[in-house]
Amino acid sequence: MSDAFQITVDGRPVPVTRGQTIGAALHAAGVRSWRTTRLGGRPRGLFCGIGICFDCLVSVNGRPPERACLLDARPGDEVTTS
Amino acid sequence: MSGQPGSDPVTCDVVVVGGGPAGVAGALTAARRGLRVVLLDSGARLGGQYFRHPAVAVRPGTAGFDRFVRQARALDRQARVLLRHQVWAVSRDDDLVVHCLAPGGGAVTVRCRGLLIATGAHDRALPFPGWDLPGVLTAGGAQALLKGDGVVAGRRIVVAGTGPFLLPVGAGLAGAGARVLGVFEAGGGLGLARHPLPALARAGEAAGYALALARHRVPYRTRRAVVAAHGERELEAVTVARLDRDWNVLATRRIACDTLAVGYGFVPQIDLGVQLGCDTRADVDGSPVLAVDGAQRTSVEGVWAAGEPTGVGGWRLAELEGRIAGLAIAAHAAPDAPAAGRVTEALIRRRGRLRAFGRALQEAYPVRPGWRGWLRDDTLVCRCEEVPLGRIREALRLGATDARSVKLLARPGMGWCQGRVCGYAVARLAGEPPGPPRRPVVQPVSLGTLAEPPHPLSWKDLP
Amino acid sequence: MPDLIVIGAGVVGAACAHYAARAGLDVTVIDRGPVAGGTTGAGEGNVLVSDKEPGPELDLAVLSRRLWRALAEDAGPGGFEYEPKGGLVVAETPEIQRRLAALAALTAASGVEHTVVAGEDLRGYEPHLAGGLAGGVHYPQDAQVQPMLAAARLLGHGSIRLRTDVTVTGFTRSGERVTGVRTDRGDLTGDAVINAAGTWGGEIAALAGVELPILPRRGFILVTEPLHRPLVRHKVYTAAYVTNVASDAAGLETSAVVEGTPAGTVLIGASRERVGFDRTTSVPVLSRLAAQAVALFPALRDVRVIRSYCGFRPYCPDHLPVIGPDPRAPGLYHACGHEGAGIGLAPASGHLLAQVLTGRRPELDLRPFRPDRFEPALRPDRFEEPA
C-alpha cells in the first residue's frame, strides 16, 4: 500500500496518509461535520477523537455507522454523510 | 495453559485488556515469566493514549517512547497481541471469559485464569454553551489527531480546561504550526509550586513545555476558561472568562478561532472491573476507581488492575503498576517459583512516590463548582440524547435525587456514549460525586453478532 | 397528620397516591430511594390487555388501560409518552395460531378488542417481520408509557407530599391497628398506610408482622442504538411469551418481545428467572434475547445493542397482585406483587384502593387479590398443594 491515497466523501476526493483514520482524514481536509443529530439536526464531527463519544459516527461503503475516529481509512473507501 | 493443541478453546494464564504503558508492561512482565498471555486493544497500534503514534514511523519526542517501543516489540514475540479487538464484556464461569469484537465485527471469546485491566482513561469534559459545535475537541482528541494521524486540529486554536495536560497539548499544536491563541487554565496557577514533590519531580518536563509555549508566543493564563463557543455550523469564536477561585465568571472577552481543545482532567475507564463486581474507591477528585492491594489485585479473585483505572497518575506510574501486576500474576500462577521475579520493596517504594505525585497533581487541579453557572437552560448536557440543562432541572423537580434517576427521567447518558462524556456533569448536577458506571455492554454489539455463538480463541490462534 | 401514607414511589405507589389525592385525601409518599428507582425504572412501560387470560387480572388490565388513556389526556402532550401503539402477537405454527385466535375470542367478552391476522397479512402491520409466520392477533388497545416519567407525573398532583430517601424501619401500632410508619427520619402517623413497595413488598409486610410471598423474578432487556426511522411499530411478541408469563418455573425462560420507543431505540425482552436479587449480567441470556429478536425481525441483525439492564419483577405464586386492606393488620393496605404488569395495572390498583379508602364500593371485586389469600387456612382450593 502506498503511503498516500484517496477516499471519497459524498463522491468528493479526500487525501489520506496511510494509517490515518477516516475521522482524521476528513478533519484534515476541512470536513468538520458529517452527520446531524436525530432531534435537533445539530452538526457532528470529531469530539473525543478516541472512540468514547460516538459523535463521529459515519457510514463507510454502505455499512451501518461506525466511529470515524477508530476506523482506518482504506484506499477507495466511500464515505457518505447524512 | 490447558486444552489440547488444535481448535479446542484454550484457557490462557492472563488476558491483558489495554495496550498502553500499563498493559504492555504487565503483559511483557508476565510473558517473560513463562505465562501464556493475550493482550487485547481496540486500537490499530499499541501505545494507548500517551504513546499513540502514527502508522508511518516518525519518532515522536514523547518521553519514554523508545523504551515503550522496545517493550512492544518484545511483547510481540512473547505473547499474542490482538489489535482492533474491542472488549464488550467479561463474565465468569470456571474461568474468566473475555468477550470481544474482532475487526469486522465477529465475536471472539478468550478464556483466562487471570485478567489485568489496563484500560486507561479518557478526557473529562464539562458542558458549556456551544460545546457540541464541530471544531470543539477534547484536549486528548486534539492530541490524538496530532500524535496518531499527524493532523493539526486547526489553524487558530484555543486550548482550555484544567491540569498539566494542557501544556503538552498547547506546545504540541504550536510546534506543529498551529496558531495557539492561548492556553487557558481554569485553576489558580501551575499548581505545582504548592507541592514540593511534583515541583521536584516534574519541574523539568513542565518547564520544557512552558518554554515551548513561550517560544511560540503562546499566552498561558490561569483562572481563565472558555465558557461559551460560538458559530453557525462550525466553531467561529469562543468566550473566554476570567474566573474567581470557584470558577464563577468575573469578566469575559471573545476570541475568534476555528478550533478549541478542552479538557478538565481524566475519567478512568473501569467498566470491566465494575462488571465483575470489583470494589471501587473514590479517587482524589471523587471519581470512582478500582480498589487494589499492594500487588495491584482487585477485590475479585483473578482480577488485577494497573494504570489510570486504579487512580489517575500518568504513564510512569501506569507502567510501574503494570510491571508490579505482571510480577504478582506470575507469582500467583506459580507460587513456588524462585523469588527473583517477585515484587520488590524498591518497586513498592517507587510506586508510592509516583502515586503521591499523582495525588498531588490532582489536588492541584480540582474541578471547582462554578462551571455550573456557565450553563443556560438550553445548554446541552448530554450530547447523544440532546438533553439540555432545563430538562435535568425538571427531572430534579420531579423527584430525581441522584444521577441514575435523573437519567431515567430525562435520558442523559442513555445514548450512544452511555454517559461517558456527560456522566461527571450529570452526577454533579444531581448533587453527588460520579458513581461506578454500570455498563453491562461496554461496546456496541450488533444483534446479529450477539445472537451467534462466539468464536472461542483456540490453540491454533496462538503463536 | 396525613390521611394516607404510601410506601413506594414507583408507578404503583404513584398511582395510589394520585387517585387518593384526587379523592380528597391528604397523601404523603415515602421511598427509600428516588422516584421510580426500583422495578419501575427497569420497566418497558407495558400497558397490555393482550397477554392475559380471562379472569380477575384481565379485568384489572382492561380497567387500567382505560384509566391510563384518561390520565394521558389529563397530562396533555408529552406527559409521559403514552403511545396507544397496539400489540401484535405472532404465531410460528398454524396450531399456535389456532390457540391464539381461540384465546383472543375468549377475552373479547372481557372487553378486549382484537383482529385475527393471517400470515400473509402480518407485514401490513409490521413490514420488517420475518417471513414464514403462521399468523397473529392484533390488539389495538395495547399501549406503552414511559414508566419513570409516568410515576413522576402522577406524583406531581398538587396535594401529594413526596419524601424521597426515607427508609421505613417499622410500623406504629395502636393495639392491632397500624397507625403509621417508623422511618430512619422519624415516625410518621396516618389513618392508613399503603404498601406499594413492589418486589420489596414482602419485606415491608414482614415489618407489620404479616406475610406476603413476593419473590424477585429477574428480567433482562436489551436496548439498541437509536434508529432514525422506526423499524418496529407495535409491541410485537411471540405466543411463547403468554406461556412464560403464566409459568411458575424458576429456571430461565425467554421469549421474543420487541418494540420501538419514542426515543428511537428498540427494546428487546423478555427473560424470566428466579435467581434472587443477582444483578450480574448473563451473556448467554443476552445472546438468546438477541437471537430471538433477529429471528422475528431479520432487519435487526445489523442494529447494535448499546446497553442492557435488568430488573426484578415482584412475583406472587399465583401471578396475581396483592391489592386491598390487610385483615391481619387493620389500617394497612397493599398494592404490590404485580410481577411484570405493574406499569399496566398501576392506575386500576390505585383507583380501586382510593374507592375503598373513601368508603366506596370498589368497581371491581378485590377478593381475588386479597393479601391473606396465601394463609394456609384461607387458601382457595386452586392454590392448595397437591396431596
Short mmCIF file of C-alpha atoms in Angstrom, two decimals, chain C residues 23-278:
data_model
loop_
_atom_site.label_atom_id
_atom_site.label_comp_id
_atom_site.label_asym_id
_atom_site.label_seq_id
_atom_site.Cartn_x
_atom_site.Cartn_y
_atom_site.Cartn_z
CA ALA C 23 -60.45 11.68 46.02
CA GLY C 24 -59.59 14.40 48.51
CA LEU C 25 -57.25 12.54 50.84
CA ASP C 26 -54.14 14.12 52.26
CA VAL C 27 -51.29 11.93 50.97
CA THR C 28 -47.61 11.51 51.82
CA VAL C 29 -45.43 9.22 49.69
CA ILE C 30 -42.13 7.94 51.05
CA ASP C 31 -39.43 5.96 49.31
CA ARG C 32 -36.02 4.81 50.45
CA GLY C 33 -34.63 5.98 47.10
CA PRO C 34 -35.70 8.40 44.40
CA VAL C 35 -38.86 8.31 42.30
CA ALA C 36 -39.12 5.15 40.18
CA GLY C 37 -35.83 3.78 41.45
CA GLY C 38 -36.90 0.14 41.72
CA THR C 39 -38.67 -2.11 39.24
CA THR C 40 -40.50 0.82 37.64
CA GLY C 41 -37.14 2.17 36.48
CA ALA C 42 -36.39 -1.15 34.81
CA GLY C 43 -39.77 -1.48 33.12
CA GLU C 44 -40.60 -1.23 29.45
CA GLY C 45 -43.83 0.59 30.19
CA ASN C 46 -46.24 -2.08 29.06
CA VAL C 47 -49.95 -1.39 29.21
CA LEU C 48 -51.19 -4.71 27.88
CA VAL C 49 -54.51 -6.44 27.59
CA SER C 50 -53.19 -8.99 25.11
CA ASP C 51 -51.16 -11.25 27.38
CA LYS C 52 -53.77 -12.29 29.92
CA GLU C 53 -56.39 -14.99 30.00
CA PRO C 54 -59.94 -14.09 31.06
CA GLY C 55 -60.09 -13.63 34.81
CA PRO C 56 -59.55 -11.04 37.53
CA GLU C 57 -56.18 -9.86 36.20
CA LEU C 58 -57.60 -9.23 32.74
CA ASP C 59 -60.49 -7.28 34.25
CA LEU C 60 -57.96 -5.21 36.13
CA ALA C 61 -55.92 -4.71 32.94
CA VAL C 62 -58.94 -3.57 30.92
CA LEU C 63 -59.93 -1.04 33.59
CA SER C 64 -56.34 0.10 33.95
CA ARG C 65 -55.82 0.65 30.28
CA ARG C 66 -58.93 2.87 30.21
CA LEU C 67 -57.55 4.83 33.16
CA TRP C 68 -54.09 5.23 31.53
CA ARG C 69 -55.75 6.75 28.49
CA ALA C 70 -57.66 9.20 30.65
CA LEU C 71 -54.53 10.07 32.63
CA ALA C 72 -52.66 10.70 29.39
CA GLU C 73 -55.43 13.03 28.22
CA ASP C 74 -55.24 14.93 31.51
CA ALA C 75 -51.46 15.17 31.30
CA GLY C 76 -51.56 16.62 27.81
CA PRO C 77 -48.99 16.01 25.09
CA GLY C 78 -45.59 14.78 26.19
CA GLY C 79 -46.76 14.00 29.71
CA PHE C 80 -45.33 10.51 29.90
CA GLU C 81 -45.07 9.38 26.29
CA TYR C 82 -48.39 7.49 26.28
CA GLU C 83 -48.44 5.64 22.98
CA PRO C 84 -51.52 3.62 22.01
CA LYS C 85 -49.42 1.65 19.57
CA GLY C 86 -51.23 -1.68 19.75
CA GLY C 87 -49.81 -5.13 20.26
CA LEU C 88 -49.17 -7.86 17.74
CA VAL C 89 -48.85 -11.43 18.96
CA VAL C 90 -47.40 -13.72 16.31
CA ALA C 91 -47.60 -17.48 15.91
CA GLU C 92 -44.88 -19.64 14.43
CA THR C 93 -47.20 -22.54 13.50
CA PRO C 94 -50.84 -22.94 12.45
CA GLU C 95 -51.56 -24.83 15.66
CA ILE C 96 -50.27 -21.95 17.79
CA GLN C 97 -52.24 -19.54 15.63
CA ARG C 98 -55.44 -21.51 16.29
CA ARG C 99 -54.77 -21.33 20.02
CA LEU C 100 -54.02 -17.59 19.88
CA ALA C 101 -57.23 -16.93 17.99
CA ALA C 102 -59.22 -19.04 20.46
CA LEU C 103 -57.74 -17.12 23.41
CA ALA C 104 -58.49 -13.81 21.72
CA ALA C 105 -62.13 -14.87 21.18
CA LEU C 106 -62.43 -15.69 24.89
CA THR C 107 -61.05 -12.33 26.01
CA ALA C 108 -63.49 -10.41 23.80
CA ALA C 109 -66.17 -10.90 26.45
CA SER C 110 -63.94 -9.00 28.89
CA GLY C 111 -63.82 -6.02 26.57
CA VAL C 112 -60.59 -6.80 24.73
CA GLU C 113 -60.66 -5.78 21.08
CA HIS C 114 -58.72 -7.83 18.60
CA THR C 115 -58.26 -8.74 14.95
CA VAL C 116 -57.02 -12.12 13.85
CA VAL C 117 -54.30 -11.59 11.22
CA ALA C 118 -53.48 -14.14 8.57
CA GLY C 119 -49.80 -14.96 7.98
CA GLU C 120 -49.71 -13.18 4.64
CA ASP C 121 -51.19 -10.01 6.15
CA LEU C 122 -48.69 -9.68 9.01
CA ARG C 123 -46.40 -7.37 7.04
CA GLY C 124 -49.25 -4.94 6.64
CA TYR C 125 -48.86 -4.45 10.38
CA GLU C 126 -45.09 -4.92 10.66
CA PRO C 127 -43.24 -4.55 7.35
CA HIS C 128 -39.97 -5.96 8.70
CA LEU C 129 -41.34 -9.15 10.27
CA ALA C 130 -39.69 -12.41 9.26
CA GLY C 131 -41.43 -14.48 6.63
CA GLY C 132 -42.97 -17.85 7.32
CA LEU C 133 -45.02 -16.93 10.37
CA ALA C 134 -48.42 -18.63 10.54
CA GLY C 135 -50.31 -15.54 11.60
CA GLY C 136 -51.06 -13.42 14.60
CA VAL C 137 -53.55 -11.41 16.56
CA HIS C 138 -53.59 -7.63 16.64
CA TYR C 139 -54.66 -5.98 19.88
CA PRO C 140 -55.32 -2.26 19.23
CA GLN C 141 -55.77 -1.43 22.92
CA ASP C 142 -52.21 -2.35 23.95
CA ALA C 143 -50.22 0.74 24.78
CA GLN C 144 -46.92 1.90 26.18
CA VAL C 145 -45.93 4.63 28.61
CA GLN C 146 -42.54 5.90 29.78
CA PRO C 147 -42.89 4.40 33.26
CA MET C 148 -40.48 6.63 35.17
CA LEU C 149 -41.99 9.81 33.77
CA ALA C 150 -45.46 8.40 34.36
CA ALA C 151 -44.69 7.77 38.04
CA ALA C 152 -43.17 11.22 38.41
CA ARG C 153 -46.11 12.95 36.71
CA LEU C 154 -48.70 11.06 38.78
CA LEU C 155 -46.85 12.14 41.91
CA GLY C 156 -46.96 15.69 40.64
CA HIS C 157 -50.60 16.00 41.69
CA GLY C 158 -50.68 19.21 43.66
CA SER C 159 -51.52 17.94 47.12
CA ILE C 160 -49.17 14.95 47.29
CA ARG C 161 -46.14 15.30 49.56
CA LEU C 162 -43.21 13.28 48.27
CA ARG C 163 -40.37 12.36 50.61
CA THR C 164 -37.52 10.52 48.94
CA ASP C 165 -34.56 8.87 50.67
CA VAL C 166 -36.70 7.88 53.66
CA THR C 167 -36.46 4.24 54.71
CA VAL C 168 -39.28 2.51 56.55
CA THR C 169 -38.00 0.62 59.58
CA GLY C 170 -41.29 -0.46 61.16
CA PHE C 171 -44.88 0.44 61.90
CA THR C 172 -46.50 2.29 64.75
CA ARG C 173 -49.49 0.43 66.19
CA SER C 174 -52.39 1.07 68.49
CA GLY C 175 -53.36 -2.43 69.51
CA GLU C 176 -53.71 -4.34 66.26
CA ARG C 177 -54.23 -1.23 64.24
CA VAL C 178 -51.48 0.27 62.10
CA THR C 179 -51.29 3.98 62.86
CA GLY C 180 -48.26 4.97 60.85
CA VAL C 181 -44.69 4.12 59.93
CA ARG C 182 -41.36 4.33 61.68
CA THR C 183 -38.58 5.57 59.43
CA ASP C 184 -34.92 6.44 59.62
CA ARG C 185 -36.10 10.06 59.60
CA GLY C 186 -38.61 9.68 62.43
CA ASP C 187 -42.17 8.44 62.84
CA LEU C 188 -44.99 9.45 60.56
CA THR C 189 -48.58 8.82 61.59
CA GLY C 190 -51.53 8.43 59.26
CA ASP C 191 -55.00 6.95 59.12
CA ALA C 192 -53.98 4.39 56.55
CA VAL C 193 -50.75 3.04 55.08
CA ILE C 194 -50.40 1.50 51.61
CA ASN C 195 -47.55 -0.90 51.00
CA ALA C 196 -46.60 -0.24 47.37
CA ALA C 197 -43.03 -1.46 47.71
CA GLY C 198 -43.17 -3.73 44.66
CA THR C 199 -40.62 -6.52 44.77
CA TRP C 200 -39.74 -5.46 48.30
CA GLY C 201 -43.41 -5.54 49.39
CA GLY C 202 -42.87 -8.77 51.31
CA GLU C 203 -40.20 -7.11 53.44
CA ILE C 204 -42.49 -4.19 54.27
CA ALA C 205 -45.32 -6.60 55.11
CA ALA C 206 -42.98 -8.50 57.41
CA LEU C 207 -42.28 -5.27 59.32
CA ALA C 208 -46.01 -5.25 60.07
CA GLY C 209 -45.90 -8.89 61.12
CA VAL C 210 -47.77 -10.22 58.11
CA GLU C 211 -46.56 -12.45 55.33
CA LEU C 212 -46.69 -11.75 51.60
CA PRO C 213 -44.89 -14.33 49.47
CA ILE C 214 -43.40 -11.92 46.92
CA LEU C 215 -40.22 -13.07 45.17
CA PRO C 216 -37.98 -11.37 42.59
CA ARG C 217 -38.17 -12.73 39.06
CA ARG C 218 -35.27 -11.29 37.08
CA GLY C 219 -35.61 -9.98 33.57
CA PHE C 220 -33.06 -8.56 31.14
CA ILE C 221 -33.76 -6.01 28.45
CA LEU C 222 -31.53 -5.17 25.50
CA VAL C 223 -31.60 -1.59 24.22
CA THR C 224 -30.46 -0.80 20.71
CA GLU C 225 -28.92 2.27 19.18
CA PRO C 226 -31.49 4.96 18.35
CA LEU C 227 -32.84 4.43 14.84
CA HIS C 228 -33.66 7.30 12.52
CA ARG C 229 -36.76 5.58 11.17
CA PRO C 230 -38.90 3.29 13.31
CA LEU C 231 -38.39 -0.34 12.40
CA VAL C 232 -40.96 -1.79 14.78
CA ARG C 233 -44.36 -0.15 15.10
CA HIS C 234 -46.23 -2.29 17.63
CA LYS C 235 -45.28 -4.21 20.67
CA VAL C 236 -44.56 -7.50 18.93
CA TYR C 237 -44.16 -10.76 20.73
CA THR C 238 -44.39 -14.46 20.16
CA ALA C 239 -47.07 -16.70 21.64
CA ALA C 240 -44.46 -18.27 23.92
CA TYR C 241 -44.47 -15.01 25.91
CA VAL C 242 -48.01 -15.68 27.14
CA THR C 243 -46.98 -19.13 28.34
CA ASN C 244 -43.82 -17.82 30.03
CA VAL C 245 -45.68 -15.09 31.84
CA ALA C 246 -48.03 -17.66 33.33
CA SER C 247 -45.35 -20.21 34.14
CA ASP C 248 -44.07 -20.98 37.63
CA ALA C 249 -40.65 -22.19 36.56
CA ALA C 250 -37.66 -20.91 38.48
CA GLY C 251 -35.25 -21.63 35.64
CA LEU C 252 -34.55 -19.39 32.68
CA GLU C 253 -37.37 -18.79 30.22
CA THR C 254 -37.11 -16.42 27.30
CA SER C 255 -39.44 -15.31 24.55
CA ALA C 256 -39.13 -12.62 21.96
CA VAL C 257 -40.70 -9.28 22.83
CA VAL C 258 -39.69 -6.43 20.55
CA GLU C 259 -40.85 -2.84 20.44
CA GLY C 260 -39.73 0.61 19.43
CA THR C 261 -39.77 3.65 21.72
CA PRO C 262 -40.29 7.36 21.07
CA ALA C 263 -36.55 7.79 21.77
CA GLY C 264 -35.80 5.75 18.65
CA THR C 265 -34.37 2.76 20.46
CA VAL C 266 -35.73 -0.77 20.18
CA LEU C 267 -36.32 -2.63 23.43
CA ILE C 268 -35.85 -6.38 23.37
CA GLY C 269 -37.02 -8.80 26.05
CA ALA C 270 -38.07 -10.89 27.73
CA SER C 271 -36.36 -13.24 30.12
CA ARG C 272 -37.63 -14.65 33.36
CA GLU C 273 -35.61 -16.44 36.02
CA ARG C 274 -35.74 -16.68 39.77
CA VAL C 275 -32.21 -16.03 40.99
CA GLY C 276 -32.82 -13.67 43.90
CA PHE C 277 -31.53 -10.11 43.53
CA ASP C 278 -28.44 -11.04 41.50
#
